[in-house]
Coordinates of C-alpha atoms in Angstrom, one line a residue:
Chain A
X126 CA -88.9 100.3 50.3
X127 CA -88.5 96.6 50.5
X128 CA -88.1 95.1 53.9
X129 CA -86.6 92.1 54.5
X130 CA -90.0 91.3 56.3
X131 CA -92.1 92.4 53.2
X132 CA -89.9 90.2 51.2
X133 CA -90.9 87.1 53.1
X134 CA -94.3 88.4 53.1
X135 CA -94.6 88.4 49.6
X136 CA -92.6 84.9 49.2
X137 CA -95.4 83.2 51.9
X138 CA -98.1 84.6 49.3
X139 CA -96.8 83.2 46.5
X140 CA -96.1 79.9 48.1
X141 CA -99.8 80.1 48.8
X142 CA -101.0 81.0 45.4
X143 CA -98.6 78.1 44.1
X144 CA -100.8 75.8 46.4
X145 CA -104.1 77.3 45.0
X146 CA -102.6 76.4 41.3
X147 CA -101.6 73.4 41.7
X148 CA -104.8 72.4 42.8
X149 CA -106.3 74.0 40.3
X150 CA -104.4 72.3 37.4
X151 CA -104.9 68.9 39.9
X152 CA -108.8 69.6 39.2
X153 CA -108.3 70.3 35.7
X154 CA -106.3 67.5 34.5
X155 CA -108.6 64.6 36.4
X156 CA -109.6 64.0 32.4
X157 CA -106.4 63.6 31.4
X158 CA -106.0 60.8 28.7
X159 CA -103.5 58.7 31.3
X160 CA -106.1 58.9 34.1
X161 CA -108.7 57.8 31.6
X162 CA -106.8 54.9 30.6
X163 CA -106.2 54.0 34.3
X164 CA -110.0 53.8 35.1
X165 CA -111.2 52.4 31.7
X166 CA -108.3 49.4 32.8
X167 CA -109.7 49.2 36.4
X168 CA -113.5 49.2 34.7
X169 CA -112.7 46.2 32.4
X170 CA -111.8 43.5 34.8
X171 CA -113.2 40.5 32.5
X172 CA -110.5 41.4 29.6
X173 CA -109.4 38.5 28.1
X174 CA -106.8 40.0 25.8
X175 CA -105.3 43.4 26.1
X176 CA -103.5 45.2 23.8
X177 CA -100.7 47.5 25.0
X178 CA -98.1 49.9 22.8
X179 CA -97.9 53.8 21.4
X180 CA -100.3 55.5 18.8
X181 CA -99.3 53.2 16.2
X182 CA -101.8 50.4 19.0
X183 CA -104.2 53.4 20.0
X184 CA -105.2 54.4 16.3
X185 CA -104.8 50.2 15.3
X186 CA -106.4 48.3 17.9
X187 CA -110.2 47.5 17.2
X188 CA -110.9 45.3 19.9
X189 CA -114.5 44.1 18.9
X190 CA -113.1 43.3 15.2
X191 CA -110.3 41.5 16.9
X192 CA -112.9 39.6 18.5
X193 CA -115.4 39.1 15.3
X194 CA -111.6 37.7 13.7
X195 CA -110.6 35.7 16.6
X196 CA -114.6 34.0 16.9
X197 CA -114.0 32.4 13.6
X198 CA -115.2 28.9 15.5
X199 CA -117.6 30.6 17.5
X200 CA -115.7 31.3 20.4
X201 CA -115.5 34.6 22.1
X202 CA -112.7 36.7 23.3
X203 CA -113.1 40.2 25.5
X204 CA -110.2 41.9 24.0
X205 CA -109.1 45.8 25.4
X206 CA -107.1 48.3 24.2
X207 CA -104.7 49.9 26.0
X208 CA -102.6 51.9 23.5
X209 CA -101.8 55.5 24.0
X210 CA -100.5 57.7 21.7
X211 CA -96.4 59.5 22.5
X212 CA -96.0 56.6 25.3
X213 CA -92.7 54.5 25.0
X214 CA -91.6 50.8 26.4
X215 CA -91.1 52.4 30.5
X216 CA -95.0 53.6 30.3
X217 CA -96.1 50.4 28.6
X218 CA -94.5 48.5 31.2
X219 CA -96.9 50.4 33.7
X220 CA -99.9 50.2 31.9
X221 CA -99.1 46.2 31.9
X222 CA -98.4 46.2 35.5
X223 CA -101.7 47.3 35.6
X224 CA -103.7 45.2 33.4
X225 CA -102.1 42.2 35.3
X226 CA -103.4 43.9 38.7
X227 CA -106.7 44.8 37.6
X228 CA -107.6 43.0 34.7
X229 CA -106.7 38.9 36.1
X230 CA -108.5 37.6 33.1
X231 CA -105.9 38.6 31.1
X232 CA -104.5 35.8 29.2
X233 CA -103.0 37.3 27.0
X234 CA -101.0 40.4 25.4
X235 CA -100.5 42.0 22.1
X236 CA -97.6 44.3 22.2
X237 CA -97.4 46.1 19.3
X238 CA -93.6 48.1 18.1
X239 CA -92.5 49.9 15.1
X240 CA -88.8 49.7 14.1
X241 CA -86.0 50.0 17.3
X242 CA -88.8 49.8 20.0
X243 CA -88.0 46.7 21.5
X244 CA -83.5 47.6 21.8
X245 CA -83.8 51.3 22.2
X246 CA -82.7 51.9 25.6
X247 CA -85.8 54.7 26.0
X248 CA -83.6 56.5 28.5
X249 CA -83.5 60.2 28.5
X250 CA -83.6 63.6 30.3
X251 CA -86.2 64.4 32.8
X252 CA -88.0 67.0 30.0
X253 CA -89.1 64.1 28.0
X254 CA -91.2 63.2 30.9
X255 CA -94.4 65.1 29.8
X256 CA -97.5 64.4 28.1
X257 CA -99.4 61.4 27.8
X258 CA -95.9 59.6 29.2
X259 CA -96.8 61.7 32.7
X260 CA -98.0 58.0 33.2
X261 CA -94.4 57.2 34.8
X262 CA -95.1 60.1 36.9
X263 CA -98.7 59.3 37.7
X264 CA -99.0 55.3 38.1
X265 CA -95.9 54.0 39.5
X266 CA -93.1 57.3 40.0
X267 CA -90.8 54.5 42.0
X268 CA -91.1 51.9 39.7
X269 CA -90.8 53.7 36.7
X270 CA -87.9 56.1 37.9
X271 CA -85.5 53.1 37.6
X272 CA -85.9 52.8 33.5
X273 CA -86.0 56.7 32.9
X274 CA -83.1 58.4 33.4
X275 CA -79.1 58.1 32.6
X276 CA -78.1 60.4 35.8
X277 CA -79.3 59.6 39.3
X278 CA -80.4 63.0 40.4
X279 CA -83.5 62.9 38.3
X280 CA -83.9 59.3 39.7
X281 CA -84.0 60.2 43.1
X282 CA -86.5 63.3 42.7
X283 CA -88.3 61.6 40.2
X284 CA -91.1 60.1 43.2
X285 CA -91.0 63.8 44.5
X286 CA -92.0 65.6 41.5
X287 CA -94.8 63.3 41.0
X288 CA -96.6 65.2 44.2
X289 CA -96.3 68.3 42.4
X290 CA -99.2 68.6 39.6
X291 CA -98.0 71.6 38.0
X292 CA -95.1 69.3 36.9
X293 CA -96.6 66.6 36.5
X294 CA -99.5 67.5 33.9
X295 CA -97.8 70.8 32.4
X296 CA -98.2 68.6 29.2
X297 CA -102.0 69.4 29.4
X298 CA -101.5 72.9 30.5
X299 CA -98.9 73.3 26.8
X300 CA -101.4 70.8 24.6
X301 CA -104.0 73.7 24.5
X302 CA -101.4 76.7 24.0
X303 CA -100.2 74.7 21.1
X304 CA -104.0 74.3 19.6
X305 CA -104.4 77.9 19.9
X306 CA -100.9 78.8 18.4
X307 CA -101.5 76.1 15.4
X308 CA -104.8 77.8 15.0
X309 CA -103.2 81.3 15.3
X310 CA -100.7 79.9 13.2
X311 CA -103.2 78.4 10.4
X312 CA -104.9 82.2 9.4
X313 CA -104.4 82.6 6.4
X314 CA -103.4 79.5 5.0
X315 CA -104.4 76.4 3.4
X316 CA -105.9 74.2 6.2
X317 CA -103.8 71.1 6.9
X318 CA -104.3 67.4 7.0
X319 CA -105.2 66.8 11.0
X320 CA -106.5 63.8 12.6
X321 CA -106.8 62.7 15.9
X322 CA -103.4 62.5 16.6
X323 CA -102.1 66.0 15.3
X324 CA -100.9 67.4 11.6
X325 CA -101.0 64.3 9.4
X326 CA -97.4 65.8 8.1
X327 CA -95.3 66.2 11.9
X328 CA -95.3 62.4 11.7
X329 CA -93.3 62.2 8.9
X330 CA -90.3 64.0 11.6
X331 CA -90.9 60.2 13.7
X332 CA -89.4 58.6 10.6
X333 CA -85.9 58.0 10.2
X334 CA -84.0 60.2 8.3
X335 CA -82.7 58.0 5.4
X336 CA -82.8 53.9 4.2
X337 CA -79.1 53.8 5.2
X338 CA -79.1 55.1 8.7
X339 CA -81.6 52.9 9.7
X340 CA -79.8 49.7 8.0
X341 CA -76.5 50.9 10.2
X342 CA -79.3 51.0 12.9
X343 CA -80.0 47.6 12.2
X344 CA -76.1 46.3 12.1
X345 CA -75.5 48.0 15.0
X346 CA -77.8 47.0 17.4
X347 CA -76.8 43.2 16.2
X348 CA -72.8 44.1 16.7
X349 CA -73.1 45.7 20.0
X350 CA -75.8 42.9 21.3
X351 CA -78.2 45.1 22.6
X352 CA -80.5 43.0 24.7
X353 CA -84.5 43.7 24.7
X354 CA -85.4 47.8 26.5
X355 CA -85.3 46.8 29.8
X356 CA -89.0 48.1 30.3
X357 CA -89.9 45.7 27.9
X358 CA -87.5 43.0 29.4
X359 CA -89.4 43.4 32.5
X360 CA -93.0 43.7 31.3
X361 CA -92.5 40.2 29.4
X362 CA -91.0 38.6 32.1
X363 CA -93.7 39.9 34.7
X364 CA -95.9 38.9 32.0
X365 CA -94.8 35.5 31.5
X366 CA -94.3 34.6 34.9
X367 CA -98.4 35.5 35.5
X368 CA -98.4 33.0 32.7
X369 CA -99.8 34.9 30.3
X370 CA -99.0 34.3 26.5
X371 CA -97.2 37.3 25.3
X372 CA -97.8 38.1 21.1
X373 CA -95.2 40.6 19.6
X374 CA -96.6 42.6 16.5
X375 CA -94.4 44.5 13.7
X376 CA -97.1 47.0 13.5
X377 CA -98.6 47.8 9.8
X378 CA -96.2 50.5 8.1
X379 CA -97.2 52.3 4.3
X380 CA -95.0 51.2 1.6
X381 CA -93.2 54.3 1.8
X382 CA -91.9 53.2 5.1
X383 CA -91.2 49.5 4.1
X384 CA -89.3 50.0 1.2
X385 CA -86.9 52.4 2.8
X386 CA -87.0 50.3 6.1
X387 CA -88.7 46.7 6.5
X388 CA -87.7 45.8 2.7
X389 CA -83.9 45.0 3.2
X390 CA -81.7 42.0 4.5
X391 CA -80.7 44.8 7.8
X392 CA -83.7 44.5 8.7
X393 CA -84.4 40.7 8.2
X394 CA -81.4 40.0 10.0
X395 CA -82.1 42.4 13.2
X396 CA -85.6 40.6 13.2
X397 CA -83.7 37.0 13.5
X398 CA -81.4 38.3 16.0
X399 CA -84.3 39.4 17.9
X400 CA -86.1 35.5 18.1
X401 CA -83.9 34.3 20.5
X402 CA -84.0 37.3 22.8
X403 CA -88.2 37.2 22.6
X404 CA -87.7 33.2 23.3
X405 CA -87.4 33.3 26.8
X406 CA -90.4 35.1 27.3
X407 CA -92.2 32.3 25.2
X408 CA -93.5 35.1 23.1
X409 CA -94.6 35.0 19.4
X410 CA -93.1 37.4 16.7
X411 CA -96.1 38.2 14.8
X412 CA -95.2 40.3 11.1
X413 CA -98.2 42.4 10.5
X414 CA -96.2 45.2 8.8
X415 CA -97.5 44.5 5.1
X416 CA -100.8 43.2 6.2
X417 CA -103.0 47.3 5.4
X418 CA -102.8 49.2 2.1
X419 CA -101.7 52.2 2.4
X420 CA -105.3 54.2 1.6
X421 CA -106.8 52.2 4.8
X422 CA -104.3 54.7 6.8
X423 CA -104.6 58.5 7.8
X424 CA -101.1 59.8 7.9
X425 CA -97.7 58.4 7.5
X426 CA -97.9 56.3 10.5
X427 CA -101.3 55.5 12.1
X428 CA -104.1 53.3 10.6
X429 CA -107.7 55.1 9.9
X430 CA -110.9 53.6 11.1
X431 CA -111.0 51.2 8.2
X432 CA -107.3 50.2 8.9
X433 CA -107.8 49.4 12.3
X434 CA -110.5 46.9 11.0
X435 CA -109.1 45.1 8.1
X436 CA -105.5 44.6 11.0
X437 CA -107.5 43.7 14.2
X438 CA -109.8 40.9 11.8
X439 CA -106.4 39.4 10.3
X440 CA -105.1 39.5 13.8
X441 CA -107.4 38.0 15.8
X442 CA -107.6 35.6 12.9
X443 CA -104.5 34.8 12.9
X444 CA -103.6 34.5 16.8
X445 CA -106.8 32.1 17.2
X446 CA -105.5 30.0 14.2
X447 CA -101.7 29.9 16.0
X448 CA -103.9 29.2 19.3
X449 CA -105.8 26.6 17.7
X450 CA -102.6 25.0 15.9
X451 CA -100.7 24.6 19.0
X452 CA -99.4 25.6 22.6
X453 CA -96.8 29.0 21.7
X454 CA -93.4 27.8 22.3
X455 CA -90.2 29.4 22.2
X456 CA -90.4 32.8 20.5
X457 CA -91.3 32.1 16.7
X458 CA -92.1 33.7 13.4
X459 CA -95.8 33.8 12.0
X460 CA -97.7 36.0 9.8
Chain B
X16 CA -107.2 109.4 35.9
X17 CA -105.4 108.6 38.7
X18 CA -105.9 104.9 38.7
X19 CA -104.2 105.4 34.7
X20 CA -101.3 107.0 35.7
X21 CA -100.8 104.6 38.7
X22 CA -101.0 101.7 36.1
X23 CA -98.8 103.3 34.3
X24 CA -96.0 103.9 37.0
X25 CA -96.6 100.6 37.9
X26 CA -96.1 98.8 34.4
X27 CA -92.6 101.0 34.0
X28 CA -91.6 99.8 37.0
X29 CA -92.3 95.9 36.5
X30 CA -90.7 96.5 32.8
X31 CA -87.7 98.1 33.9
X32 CA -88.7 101.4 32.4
X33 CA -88.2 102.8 35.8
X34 CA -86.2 102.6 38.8
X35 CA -88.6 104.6 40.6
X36 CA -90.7 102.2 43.4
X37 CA -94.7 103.2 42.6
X38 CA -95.6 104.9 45.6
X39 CA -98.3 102.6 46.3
X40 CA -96.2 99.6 46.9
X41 CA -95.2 100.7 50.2
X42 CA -98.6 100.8 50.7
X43 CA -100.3 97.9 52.8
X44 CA -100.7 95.8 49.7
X45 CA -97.5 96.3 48.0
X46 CA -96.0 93.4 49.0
X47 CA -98.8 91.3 47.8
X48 CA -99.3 92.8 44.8
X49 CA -95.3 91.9 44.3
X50 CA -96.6 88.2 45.0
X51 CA -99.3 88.1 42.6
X52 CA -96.9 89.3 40.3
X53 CA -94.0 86.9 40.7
X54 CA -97.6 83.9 40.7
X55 CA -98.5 85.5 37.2
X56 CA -94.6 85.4 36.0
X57 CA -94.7 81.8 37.3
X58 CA -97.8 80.6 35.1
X59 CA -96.4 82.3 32.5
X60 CA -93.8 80.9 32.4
X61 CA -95.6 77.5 33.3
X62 CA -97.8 78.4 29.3
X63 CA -95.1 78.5 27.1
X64 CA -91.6 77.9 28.1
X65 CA -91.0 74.4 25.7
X66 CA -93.4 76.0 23.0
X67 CA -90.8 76.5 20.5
X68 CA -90.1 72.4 19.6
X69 CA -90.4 71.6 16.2
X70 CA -92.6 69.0 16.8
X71 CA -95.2 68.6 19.7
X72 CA -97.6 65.6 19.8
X73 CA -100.8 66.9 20.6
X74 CA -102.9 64.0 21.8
X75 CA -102.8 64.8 25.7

């Protein structure tokens, strides 16, 4: 017979063995790839250069060839790399709050983007908070909340979830039902391409669908104006007024992607119309999207090991040759 | 045997095969068992809702 007093009972226990797992999944998750980025930042506090974006900079970003191509005169640079993979411009802007915080050598950033990432408004429901983008929930909840969400309810509870690890890291808890349910999944079949990121083939679904939406992507972000994300707005302008020189790079791409994306006038234009909106943050557009052939990368998307060396070289290369040519100015244009 | 067919009752209660309360949950520890089973429904839940996405990143 259930009491109204053994009803409570039971709801007191479970409150308690909802305690006991959140602490549990808090103890689990103190490896988590966002914690890990937040003490390897806090460990490095001599960088020099850091490097901040998605996977696109994780899987890219060698910073001692960056530095072998930057000491082209001799001169050394401590460069970091503080990419991380499924992150968008609100995490980024955290992860930069950070490196101006702990890392005060930093003179300099690289921020590296891939097609819309610099207008897309990011915004979104409070699901799409999971993962390695639990950083908004783990770094800076109040700061962050404000570039998340369309709908102010999520905005206000945002802080508030944050306390609650069972929410915040459930991305951890799903990552390792997903590796046993690929692996389930896989019996049978022909093994598929994998790297360090996932199944070479699930990045082809990041693509966009066809050549003409993402030229109409193009136009339209031109005819409505679409000023820089706001996340991004913000990091550059935080950035700039620390005084640090802010480098924007068009991450490498395959030739698949280029010729149905970066090779057409829509996307030359959207690139113009974006110089003046990067000139205020002094920043320099740096086209690197040709700069790898495509064997050097391991799926549709990221750059393999030899990628990431043959890009970092050219760029450090090329930023200590702009360095060396003279003071950045308003935003411009090199390759 | 007993403990089987207790099991039992108990499992065709918690699936709705059964109306019939297991006689051992108004025992001293029914109510708790009732907790530990709403905790296990919970982390359940907590494993898999969201696992049917096309496309989960898997680098976390």
């Amino acid at each position: 017979m259930m009491t109204a007093r053994r009803f409570l009972g039971s709801l007191v226990v479970l409150a308690g063995l909802f305690l006991l797992f959140n602490l549990l999944v808090h103890q689990l998750s103190r490896g988590s790839l966002p914690r890990k980025l937040l003490r390897a930042i806090r460990s490095a506090p001599d960088t020099e250069l850091a490097a901040i974006g998605n996977s696109l900079v994780e899987a890219g970003f060698n910073p001692g060839e960056f530095s072998r191509g930057w000491s082209q005169d001799g001169s050394n640079i401590r460069a970091f790399n503080a990419g991380l993979g499924s992150t968008g411009p609100v995490e980024h802007y955290l992860v930069g709050r950070q490196i101006l915080r702990y890392q005060p050598h930093s003179q300099r950033i690289v921020y590296g983007y891939f097609d819309f990432q610099l207008t897309d408004d990011g915004r979104g429901p409070l699901s799409e908070v999971f993962a390695n983008r639990s950083i908004s929930l783990i770094y800076e909840p109040d700061v962050a909340a404000g570039y998340l969400f369309t709908n102010g309810w999520s905005e206000r509870f945002f802080p508030w979830l944050a306390r609650l690890p069972v929410f915040v890291e459930r991305g951890s808890i799903w990552a390792k039902v997903e590796r046993q349910r690929r692996w389930f999944g896989d019996l049978g079949l022909p093994r598929s391409d994998s790297n360090h990121f996932g199944r070479a083939e699930d990045f082809r679904y990041l693509e966009t669908s066809t050549p003409e939406d993402f030229q109409e992507k193009c136009r339209g972000a031109q005819a409505q104006r679409r000023p820089i994300t706001p996340a991004v707005d913000a990091l550059f302008r935080e950035a700039d007024g620390h005084g640090v020189r802010i480098y924007v790079v068009e991450m490498p791409m395959t030739r698949r992607h280029r010729d149905r994306t970066y090779d057409s006038d829509a996307w030359r234009n959207y690139n113009d119309y974006l110089l003046p909106l990067l000139a205020q943050y002094h920043a320099v557009v740096i086209s690197a999207g040709d700069w790898v052939p495509d064997e050097l990368f391991a799926d549709p998307l990221h750059l393999g090991p030899a990628g990431a060396v043959e890009f970092s070289h050219r760029l450090g290369s090329a930023i200590r040759t702009l360095e060396n040519q003279r003071s950045p100015g308003p935003a411009e244009k090199a390759r | 045997m007993n403990w089987l067919l207790r099991l039992k009752h108990w499992l065709e209660f918690l699936g709705g095969a059964t109306d019939a309360v297991p006689r051992s949950f108004n025992g001293p520890g029914g109510w708790v068992l009732l907790a530990v089973w709403w905790m296990a429904l919970v982390g359940l839940i907590t494993l898999f809702c969201r696992q049917a996405s096309k496309f989960i990143y898997i680098d976390f």
